[in-house]
Short mmCIF file of C-alpha atoms and ligand atoms in Angstrom, two decimals:
data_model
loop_
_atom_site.label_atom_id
_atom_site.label_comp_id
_atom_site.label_asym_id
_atom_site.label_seq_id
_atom_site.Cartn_x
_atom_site.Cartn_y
_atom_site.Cartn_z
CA UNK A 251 73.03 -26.68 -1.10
CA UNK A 252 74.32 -28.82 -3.81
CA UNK A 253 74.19 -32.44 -2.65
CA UNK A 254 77.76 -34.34 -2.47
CA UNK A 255 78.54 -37.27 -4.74
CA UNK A 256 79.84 -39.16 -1.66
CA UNK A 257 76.11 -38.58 -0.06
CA UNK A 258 74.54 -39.18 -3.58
CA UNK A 259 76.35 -42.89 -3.54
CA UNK A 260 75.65 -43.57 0.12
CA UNK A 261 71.55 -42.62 -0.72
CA UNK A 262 71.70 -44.86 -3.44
CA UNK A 263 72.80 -47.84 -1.61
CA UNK A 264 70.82 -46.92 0.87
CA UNK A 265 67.83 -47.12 -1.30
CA UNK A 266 69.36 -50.59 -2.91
CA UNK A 267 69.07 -52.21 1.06
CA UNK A 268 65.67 -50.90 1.73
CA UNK A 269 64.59 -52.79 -1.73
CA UNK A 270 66.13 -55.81 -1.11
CA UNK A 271 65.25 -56.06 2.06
CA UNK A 272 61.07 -55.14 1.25
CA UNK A 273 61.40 -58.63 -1.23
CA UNK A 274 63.34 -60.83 1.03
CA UNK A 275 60.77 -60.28 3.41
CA UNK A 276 58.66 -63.51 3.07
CA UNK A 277 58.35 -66.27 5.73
CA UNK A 278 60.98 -69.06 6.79
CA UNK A 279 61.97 -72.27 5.67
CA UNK A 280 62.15 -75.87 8.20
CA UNK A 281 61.98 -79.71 7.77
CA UNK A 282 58.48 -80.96 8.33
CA UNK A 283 58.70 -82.75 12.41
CA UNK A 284 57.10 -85.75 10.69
CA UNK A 285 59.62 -86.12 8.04
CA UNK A 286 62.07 -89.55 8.01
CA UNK A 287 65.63 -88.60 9.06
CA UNK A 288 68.68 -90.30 7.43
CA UNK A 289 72.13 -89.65 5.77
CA UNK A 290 72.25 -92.73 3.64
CA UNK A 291 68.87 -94.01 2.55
CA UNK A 292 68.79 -97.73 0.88
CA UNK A 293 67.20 -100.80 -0.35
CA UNK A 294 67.62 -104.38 -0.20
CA UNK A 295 65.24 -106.39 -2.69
CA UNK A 296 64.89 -109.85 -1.11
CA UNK A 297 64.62 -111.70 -4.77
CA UNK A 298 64.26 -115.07 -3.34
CA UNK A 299 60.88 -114.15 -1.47
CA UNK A 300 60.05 -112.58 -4.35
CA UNK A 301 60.74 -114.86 -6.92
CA UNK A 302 58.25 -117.16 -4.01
CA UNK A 303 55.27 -114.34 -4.59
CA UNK A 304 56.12 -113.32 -8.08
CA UNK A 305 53.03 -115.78 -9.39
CA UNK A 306 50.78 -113.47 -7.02
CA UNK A 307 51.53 -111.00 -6.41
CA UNK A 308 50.55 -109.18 -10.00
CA UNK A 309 54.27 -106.75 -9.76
CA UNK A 310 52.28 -104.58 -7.13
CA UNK A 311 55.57 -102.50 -6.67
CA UNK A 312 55.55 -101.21 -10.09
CA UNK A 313 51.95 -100.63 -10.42
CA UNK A 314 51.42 -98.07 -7.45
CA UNK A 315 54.86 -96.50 -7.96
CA UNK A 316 54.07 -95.26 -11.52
CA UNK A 317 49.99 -94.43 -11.27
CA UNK A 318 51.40 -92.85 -7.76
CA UNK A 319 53.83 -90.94 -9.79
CA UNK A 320 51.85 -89.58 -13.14
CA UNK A 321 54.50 -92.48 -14.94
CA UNK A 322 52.83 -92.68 -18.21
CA UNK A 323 52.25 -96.23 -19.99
CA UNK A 324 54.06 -95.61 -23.93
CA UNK A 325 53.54 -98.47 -26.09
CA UNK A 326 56.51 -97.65 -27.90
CA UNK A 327 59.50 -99.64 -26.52
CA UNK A 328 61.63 -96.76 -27.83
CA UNK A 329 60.54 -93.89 -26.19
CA UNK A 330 59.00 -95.62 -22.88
CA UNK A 331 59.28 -94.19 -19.20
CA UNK A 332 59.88 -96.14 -16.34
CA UNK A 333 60.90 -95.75 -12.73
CA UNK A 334 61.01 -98.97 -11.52
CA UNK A 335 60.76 -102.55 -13.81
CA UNK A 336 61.08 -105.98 -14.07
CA UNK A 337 64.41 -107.53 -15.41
CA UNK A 338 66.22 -111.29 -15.68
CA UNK A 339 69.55 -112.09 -13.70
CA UNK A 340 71.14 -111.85 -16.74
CA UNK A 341 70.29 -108.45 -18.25
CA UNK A 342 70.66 -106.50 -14.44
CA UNK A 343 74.20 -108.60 -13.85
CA UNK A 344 75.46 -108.92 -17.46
CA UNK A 345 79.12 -109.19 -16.18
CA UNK A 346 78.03 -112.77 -15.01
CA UNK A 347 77.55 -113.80 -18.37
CA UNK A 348 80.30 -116.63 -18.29
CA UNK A 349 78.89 -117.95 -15.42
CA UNK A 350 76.74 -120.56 -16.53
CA UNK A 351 76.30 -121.99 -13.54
CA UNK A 352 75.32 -118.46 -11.93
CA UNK A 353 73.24 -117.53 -15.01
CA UNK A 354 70.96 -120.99 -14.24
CA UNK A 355 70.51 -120.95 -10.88
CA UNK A 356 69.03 -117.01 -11.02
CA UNK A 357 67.91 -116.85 -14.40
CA UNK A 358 63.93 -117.27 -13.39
CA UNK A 359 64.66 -115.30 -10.06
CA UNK A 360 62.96 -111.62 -10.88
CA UNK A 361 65.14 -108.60 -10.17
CA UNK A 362 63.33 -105.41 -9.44
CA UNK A 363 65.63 -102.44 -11.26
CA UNK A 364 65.58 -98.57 -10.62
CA UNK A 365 67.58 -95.60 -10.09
CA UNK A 366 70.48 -97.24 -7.51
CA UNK A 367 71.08 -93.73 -6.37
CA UNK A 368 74.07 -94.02 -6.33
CA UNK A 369 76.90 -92.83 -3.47
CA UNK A 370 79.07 -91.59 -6.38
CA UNK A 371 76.85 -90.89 -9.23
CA UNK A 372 77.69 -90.55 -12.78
CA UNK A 373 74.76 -88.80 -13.93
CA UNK A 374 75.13 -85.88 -11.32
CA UNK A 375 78.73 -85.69 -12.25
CA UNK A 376 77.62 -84.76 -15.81
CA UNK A 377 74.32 -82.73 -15.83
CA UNK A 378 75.33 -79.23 -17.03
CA UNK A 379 72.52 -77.37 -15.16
CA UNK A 380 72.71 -79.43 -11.57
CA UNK A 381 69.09 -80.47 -12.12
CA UNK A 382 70.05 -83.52 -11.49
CA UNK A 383 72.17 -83.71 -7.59
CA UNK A 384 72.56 -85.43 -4.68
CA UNK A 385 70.52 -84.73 -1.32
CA UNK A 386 72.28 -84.38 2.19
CA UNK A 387 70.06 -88.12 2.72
CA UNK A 388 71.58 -89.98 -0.06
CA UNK A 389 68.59 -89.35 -2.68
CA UNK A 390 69.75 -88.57 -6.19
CA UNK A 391 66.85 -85.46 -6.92
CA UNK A 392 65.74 -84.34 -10.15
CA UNK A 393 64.41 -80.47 -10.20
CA UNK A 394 62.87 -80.78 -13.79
CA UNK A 395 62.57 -77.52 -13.64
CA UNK A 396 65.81 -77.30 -14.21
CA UNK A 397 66.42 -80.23 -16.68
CA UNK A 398 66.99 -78.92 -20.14
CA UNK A 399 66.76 -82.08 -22.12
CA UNK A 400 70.42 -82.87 -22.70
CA UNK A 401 70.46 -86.25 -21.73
CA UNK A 402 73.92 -86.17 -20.64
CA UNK A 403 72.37 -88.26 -17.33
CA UNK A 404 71.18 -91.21 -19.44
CA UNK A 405 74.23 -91.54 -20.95
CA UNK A 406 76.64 -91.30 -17.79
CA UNK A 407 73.83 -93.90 -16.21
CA UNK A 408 75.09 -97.17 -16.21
CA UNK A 409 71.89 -98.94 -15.49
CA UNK A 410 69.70 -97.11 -17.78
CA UNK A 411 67.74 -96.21 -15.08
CA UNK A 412 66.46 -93.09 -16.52
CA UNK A 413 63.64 -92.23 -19.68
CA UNK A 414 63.57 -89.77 -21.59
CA UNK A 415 60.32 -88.00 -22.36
CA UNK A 416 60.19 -88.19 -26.16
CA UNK A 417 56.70 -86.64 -26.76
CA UNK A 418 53.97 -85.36 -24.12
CA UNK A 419 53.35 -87.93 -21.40
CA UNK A 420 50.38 -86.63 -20.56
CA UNK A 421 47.90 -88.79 -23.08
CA UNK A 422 49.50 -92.24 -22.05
CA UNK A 423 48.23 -91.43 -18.11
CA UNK A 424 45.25 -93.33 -18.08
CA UNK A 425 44.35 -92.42 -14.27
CA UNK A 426 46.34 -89.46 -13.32
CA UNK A 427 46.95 -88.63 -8.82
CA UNK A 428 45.61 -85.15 -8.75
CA UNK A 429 48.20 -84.63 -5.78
CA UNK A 430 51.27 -85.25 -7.83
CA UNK A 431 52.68 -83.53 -10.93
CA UNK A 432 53.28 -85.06 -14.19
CA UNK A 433 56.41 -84.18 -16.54
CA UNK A 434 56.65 -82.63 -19.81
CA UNK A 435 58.12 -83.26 -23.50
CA UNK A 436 61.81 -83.21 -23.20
CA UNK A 437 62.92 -83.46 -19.87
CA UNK A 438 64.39 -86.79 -17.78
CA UNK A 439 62.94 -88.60 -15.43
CA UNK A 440 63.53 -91.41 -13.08
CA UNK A 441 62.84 -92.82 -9.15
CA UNK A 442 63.28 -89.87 -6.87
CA UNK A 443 62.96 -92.58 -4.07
CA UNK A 444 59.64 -91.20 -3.54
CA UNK A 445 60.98 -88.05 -1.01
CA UNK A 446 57.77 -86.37 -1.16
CA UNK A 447 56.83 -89.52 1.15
CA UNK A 448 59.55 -89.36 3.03
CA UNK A 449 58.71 -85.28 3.81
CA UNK A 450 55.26 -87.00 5.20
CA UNK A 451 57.12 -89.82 7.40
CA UNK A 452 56.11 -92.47 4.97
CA UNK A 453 58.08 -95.06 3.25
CA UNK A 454 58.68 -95.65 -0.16
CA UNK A 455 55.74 -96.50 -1.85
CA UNK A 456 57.53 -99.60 -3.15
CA UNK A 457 57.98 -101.06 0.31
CA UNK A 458 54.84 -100.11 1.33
CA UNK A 459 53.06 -102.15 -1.80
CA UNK A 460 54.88 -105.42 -1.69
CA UNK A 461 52.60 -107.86 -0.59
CA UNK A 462 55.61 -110.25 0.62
CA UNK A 463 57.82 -107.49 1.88
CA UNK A 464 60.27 -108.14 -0.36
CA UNK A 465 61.76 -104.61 -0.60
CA UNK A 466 63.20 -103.02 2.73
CA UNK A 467 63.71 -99.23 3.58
CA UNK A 468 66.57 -98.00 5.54
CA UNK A 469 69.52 -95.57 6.30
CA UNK A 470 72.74 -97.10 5.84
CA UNK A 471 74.71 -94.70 8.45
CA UNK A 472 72.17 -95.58 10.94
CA UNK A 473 73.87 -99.01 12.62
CA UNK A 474 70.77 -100.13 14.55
CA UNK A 475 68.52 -99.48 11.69
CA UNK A 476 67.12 -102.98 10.11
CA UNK A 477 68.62 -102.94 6.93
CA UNK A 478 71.97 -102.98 8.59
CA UNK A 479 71.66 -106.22 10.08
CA UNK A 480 69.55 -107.69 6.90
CA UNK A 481 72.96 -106.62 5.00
CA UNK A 482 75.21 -108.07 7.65
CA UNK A 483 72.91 -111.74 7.87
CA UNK A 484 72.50 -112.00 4.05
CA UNK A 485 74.21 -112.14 0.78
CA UNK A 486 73.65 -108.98 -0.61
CA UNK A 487 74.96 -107.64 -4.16
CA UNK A 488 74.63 -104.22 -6.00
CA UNK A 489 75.21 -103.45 -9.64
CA UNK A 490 78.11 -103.14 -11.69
CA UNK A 491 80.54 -102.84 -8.74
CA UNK A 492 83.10 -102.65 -10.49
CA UNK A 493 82.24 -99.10 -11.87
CA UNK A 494 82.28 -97.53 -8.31
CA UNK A 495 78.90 -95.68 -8.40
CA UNK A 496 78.19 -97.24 -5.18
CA UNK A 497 74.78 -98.28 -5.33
CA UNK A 498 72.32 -97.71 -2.84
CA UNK A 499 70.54 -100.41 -3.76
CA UNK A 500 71.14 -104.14 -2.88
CA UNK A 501 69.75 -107.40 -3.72
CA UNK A 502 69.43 -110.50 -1.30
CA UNK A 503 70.19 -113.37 -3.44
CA UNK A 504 70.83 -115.51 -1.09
CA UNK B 42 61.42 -24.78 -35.20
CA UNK B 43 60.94 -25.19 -39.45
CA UNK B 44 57.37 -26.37 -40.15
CA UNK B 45 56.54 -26.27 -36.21
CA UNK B 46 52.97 -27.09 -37.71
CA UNK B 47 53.55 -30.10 -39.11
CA UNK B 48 56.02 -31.47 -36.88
CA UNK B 49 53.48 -30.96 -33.75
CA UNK B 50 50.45 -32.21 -35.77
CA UNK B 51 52.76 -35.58 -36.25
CA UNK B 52 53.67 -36.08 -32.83
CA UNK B 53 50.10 -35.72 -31.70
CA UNK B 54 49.37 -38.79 -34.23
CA UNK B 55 52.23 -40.74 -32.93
CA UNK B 56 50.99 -40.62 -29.33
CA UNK B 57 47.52 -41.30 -30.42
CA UNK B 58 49.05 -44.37 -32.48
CA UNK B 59 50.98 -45.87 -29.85
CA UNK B 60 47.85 -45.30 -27.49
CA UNK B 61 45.76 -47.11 -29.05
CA UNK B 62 45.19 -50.00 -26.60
CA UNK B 63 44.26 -47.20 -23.83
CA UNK B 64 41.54 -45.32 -26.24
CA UNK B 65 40.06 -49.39 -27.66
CA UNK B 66 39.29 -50.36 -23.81
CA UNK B 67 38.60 -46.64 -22.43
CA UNK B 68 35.32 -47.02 -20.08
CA UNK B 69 35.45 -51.00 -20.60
CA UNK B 70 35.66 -51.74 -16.55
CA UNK B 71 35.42 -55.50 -17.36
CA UNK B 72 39.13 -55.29 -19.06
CA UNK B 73 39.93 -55.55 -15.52
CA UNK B 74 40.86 -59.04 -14.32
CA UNK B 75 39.08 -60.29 -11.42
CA UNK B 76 40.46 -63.43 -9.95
CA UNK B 77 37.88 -65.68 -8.47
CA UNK B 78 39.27 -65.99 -4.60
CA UNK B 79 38.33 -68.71 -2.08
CA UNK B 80 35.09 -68.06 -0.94
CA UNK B 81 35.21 -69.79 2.51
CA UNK B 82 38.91 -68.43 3.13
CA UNK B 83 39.73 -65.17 4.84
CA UNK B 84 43.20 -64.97 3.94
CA UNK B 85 46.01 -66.45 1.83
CA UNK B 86 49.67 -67.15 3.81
CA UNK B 87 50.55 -63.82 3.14
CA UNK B 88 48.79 -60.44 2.71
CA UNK B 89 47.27 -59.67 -0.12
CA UNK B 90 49.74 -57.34 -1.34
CA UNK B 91 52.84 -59.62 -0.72
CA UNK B 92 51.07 -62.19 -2.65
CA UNK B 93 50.12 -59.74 -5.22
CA UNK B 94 53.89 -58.04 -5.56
CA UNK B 95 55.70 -61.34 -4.71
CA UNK B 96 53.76 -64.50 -5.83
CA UNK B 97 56.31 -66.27 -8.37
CA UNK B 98 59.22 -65.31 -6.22
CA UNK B 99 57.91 -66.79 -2.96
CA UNK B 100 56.70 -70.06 -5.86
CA UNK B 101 60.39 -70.03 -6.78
CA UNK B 102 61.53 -70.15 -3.20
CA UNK B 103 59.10 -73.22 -2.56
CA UNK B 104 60.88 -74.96 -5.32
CA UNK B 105 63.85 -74.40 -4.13
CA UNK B 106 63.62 -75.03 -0.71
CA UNK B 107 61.44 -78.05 -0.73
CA UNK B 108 63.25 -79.61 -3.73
CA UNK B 109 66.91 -78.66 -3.65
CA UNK B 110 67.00 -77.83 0.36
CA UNK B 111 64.30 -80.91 1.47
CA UNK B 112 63.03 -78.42 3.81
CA UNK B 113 59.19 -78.52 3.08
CA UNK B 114 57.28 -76.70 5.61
CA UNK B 115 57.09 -72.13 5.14
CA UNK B 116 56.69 -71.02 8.39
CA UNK B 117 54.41 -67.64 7.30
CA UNK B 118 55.21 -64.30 8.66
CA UNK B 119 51.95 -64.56 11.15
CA UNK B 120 53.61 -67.83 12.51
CA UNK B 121 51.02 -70.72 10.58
CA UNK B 122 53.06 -73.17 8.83
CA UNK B 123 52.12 -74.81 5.38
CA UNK B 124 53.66 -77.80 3.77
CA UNK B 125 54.81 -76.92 0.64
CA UNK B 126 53.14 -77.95 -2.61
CA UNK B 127 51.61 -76.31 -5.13
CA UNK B 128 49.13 -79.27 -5.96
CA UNK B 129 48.47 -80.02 -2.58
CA UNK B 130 48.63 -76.82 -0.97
CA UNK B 131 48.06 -74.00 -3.13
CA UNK B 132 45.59 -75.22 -5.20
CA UNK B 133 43.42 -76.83 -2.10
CA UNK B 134 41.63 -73.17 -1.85
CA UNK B 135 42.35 -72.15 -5.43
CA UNK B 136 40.76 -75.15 -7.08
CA UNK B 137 40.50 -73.22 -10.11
CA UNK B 138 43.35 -72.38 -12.06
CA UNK B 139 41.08 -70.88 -15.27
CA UNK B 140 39.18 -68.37 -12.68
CA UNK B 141 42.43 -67.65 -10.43
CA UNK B 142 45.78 -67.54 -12.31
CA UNK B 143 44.81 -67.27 -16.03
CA UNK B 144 42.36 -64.16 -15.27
CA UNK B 145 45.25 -62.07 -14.35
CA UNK B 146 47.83 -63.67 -16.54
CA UNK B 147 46.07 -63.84 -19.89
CA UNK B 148 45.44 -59.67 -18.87
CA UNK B 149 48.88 -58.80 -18.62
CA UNK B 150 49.97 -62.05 -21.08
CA UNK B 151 52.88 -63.64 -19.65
CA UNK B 152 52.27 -67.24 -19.76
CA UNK B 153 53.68 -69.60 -16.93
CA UNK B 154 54.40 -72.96 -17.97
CA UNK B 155 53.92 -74.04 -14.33
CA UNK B 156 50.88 -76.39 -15.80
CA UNK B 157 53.05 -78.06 -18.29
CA UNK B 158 53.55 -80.47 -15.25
CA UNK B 159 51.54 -79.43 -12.64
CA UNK B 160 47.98 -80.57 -12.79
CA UNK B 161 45.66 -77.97 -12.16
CA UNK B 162 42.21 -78.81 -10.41
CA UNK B 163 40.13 -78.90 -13.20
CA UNK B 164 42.12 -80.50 -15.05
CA UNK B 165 42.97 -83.63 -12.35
CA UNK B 166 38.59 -83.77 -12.62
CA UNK B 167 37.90 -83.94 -16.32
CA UNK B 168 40.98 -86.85 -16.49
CA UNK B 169 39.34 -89.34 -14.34
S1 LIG C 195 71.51 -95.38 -10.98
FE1 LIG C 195 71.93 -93.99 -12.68
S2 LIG C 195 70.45 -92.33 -12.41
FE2 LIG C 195 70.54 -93.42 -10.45
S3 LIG C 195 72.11 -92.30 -9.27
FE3 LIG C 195 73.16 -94.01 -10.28
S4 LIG C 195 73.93 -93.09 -12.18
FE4 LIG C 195 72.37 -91.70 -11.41
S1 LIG C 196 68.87 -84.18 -19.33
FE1 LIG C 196 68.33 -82.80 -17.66
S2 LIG C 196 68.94 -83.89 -15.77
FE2 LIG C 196 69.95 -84.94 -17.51
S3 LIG C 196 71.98 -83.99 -17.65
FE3 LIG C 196 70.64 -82.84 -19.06
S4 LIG C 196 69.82 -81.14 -17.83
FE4 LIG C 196 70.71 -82.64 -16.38
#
């Protein structure tokens, strides 16, 4: 009996299912219980307390959040990495310039910069290979295994908030956390507002450092969370405004 | 067939050539990687075989879920969850990349590049 081509086809897909299905065949995926929940996660840097604990306080936020995350320490101004750093008023609010009287009252006041992750961000908007995107929380997420080394990002950043890995990190990690990977030659980094934490039910390591809690944690869509009222009680400004990135990050200057 | 002979004698050569690998390591048993597993650990999250057949896809499904989804917990087929990681997980019962994945991989010589940013055991101990 010669076989039909209509029973042929119908074997073959046949055949195609039972494949498929023998590889999809793994476990399922869920959320760990422990994990933090929010839709809009944010800062607010209180610079005036820490301008008060500055002298002491030996930039504690800095320190654990890049020997937490494998951030290497370059020498080389030019082809540095960092997450989180140290700036003056007038270098993280540049528009202020004519404002002398602005520029003197904040120009010793520290102000603690990093990604802003934004609401509408630039650097998502650009990356050719979505290694770069927003989470359903608010977090602006690098995959690096994605990131091809384009640096479209850095340049649709307008806070410079990400580095560029310019040779291999790995030799400028003097003491590197086993737990946590490192990145390679030629990819981006920045802050992923440390969601591997968050997946545990811990706060950013940031917040958790600063000895003056200075930096507070919250979800912005969440109207009995803290940082709500802090926002509310406080004079609170972001970043370039004007650009309409919506920054997710805030600073109480007064 | 004109010069059957010659043509046959040729072909035999050929295979021979192009054998070559097989006839160097005939009898040579210890060709055969052996990956160094757990010692104090029964099982892996999945059978033996699905991890054999389907290791890098079910690594690529990690990635994505935990990364792009945020959901970080695989619920294995027998029911045990596991928080996804390959530094923290993973490599917790196979704290030896060298003995584990390179055995096998350097045998059949495709090279991840998995360890260009993850830190493999042995590595994490000779840093500090
Ligand atoms: S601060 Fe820069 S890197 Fe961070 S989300 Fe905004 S545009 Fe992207
Ligand atoms: S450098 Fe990487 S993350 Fe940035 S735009 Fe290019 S691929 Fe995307």
């Amino acid at each position: 009996m010669a076989i039909k081509r209509r029973d042929l086809l119908k074997l073959g897909g046949l055949t195609l299912i039972g494949t498929a299905a023998s590889a999809a065949v793994g476990g399922v995926y869920t959320k760990p219980q422990e994990a933090l929940k929010g839709s809009r996660w944010a800062l607010a840097i209180d610079v005036v307390k820490c301008k008060e604990n500055r002298a002491t306080c030996g930039l504690k936020c800095v320190e654990v959040c890049h020997s937490l995350h494998n951030v290497p320490s370059i020498p080389d101004k030019k082809k540095e990495i960092k997450w989180i750093w140290e700036e003056k008023f007038e270098h993280a609010f540049p528009e202020h310039e004519a404002n002398h009287y602005l520029n003197e009252k904040l120009h010793d006041t520290p102000f603690l910069l990093l990604c802003n992750h934004c609401d509408n961000p630039p650097c998502v908007r650009v990356c050719p290979t979505k290694a770069t995107f927003k989470r359903e929380d608010g977090i602006v997420m690098m995959d690096y295994h994605r990131c091809i080394g384009c640096r479209f990002c850095m340049a649709a950043c307008p806070y410079g908030a990400r580095s560029f890995n310019w040779i291999d990190p790995r030799p400028f990690i003097a003491k590197v956390n086993p737990e946590y990977p490192s990145r390679m030659k030629g990819v981006v980094e920045k802050c992923t507002l440390c969601y591997e934490r968050i997946a545990e039910g811990k706060i950013p390591a940031c917040v958790e450092a600063c000895p003056a809690k200075a930096i507070v944690f919250g979800d912005l869509r969440n109207p009995n969370d803290e940082i709500n009222k802090i926002l509310k009680e406080r004079l609170a400004v972001r970043r370039k405004e004007e650009l309409t990135t919506y920054p997710s990050v805030f600073y109480l200057i007064g | 067939m004109y010069n059957a002979g010659k043509v046959i004698i040729f072909i035999v050569v050929l295979i021979l050539f192009f054998t070559i690998p097989m006839w160097l390591n005939l009898g040579r048993v210890e060709a055969i990687p052996k990956p160094e597993l757990p010692k104090d650990k029964a099982k892996c999250i999945e059978s033996k075989e699905y991890m054999r057949a389907y290791h890098m896809k079910l690594l690529d499904d990690w990635r994505k879920q935990a990364i792009r989804e945020n959901k970080h917990v695989y619920v294995a087929k027998d029911g045990e969850k596991y928080f996804i990681s390959l530094q923290k997980t993973c490599m917790k019962c196979h704290n030896n990349k060298e003995k584990f994945c390179d055995s096998c991989h350097n045998f059949v010589v495709t090279h991840q590049d998995c360890w260009s940013c993850h830190i493999a055991p042995e590595v994490a101990e000779k840093w500090q």
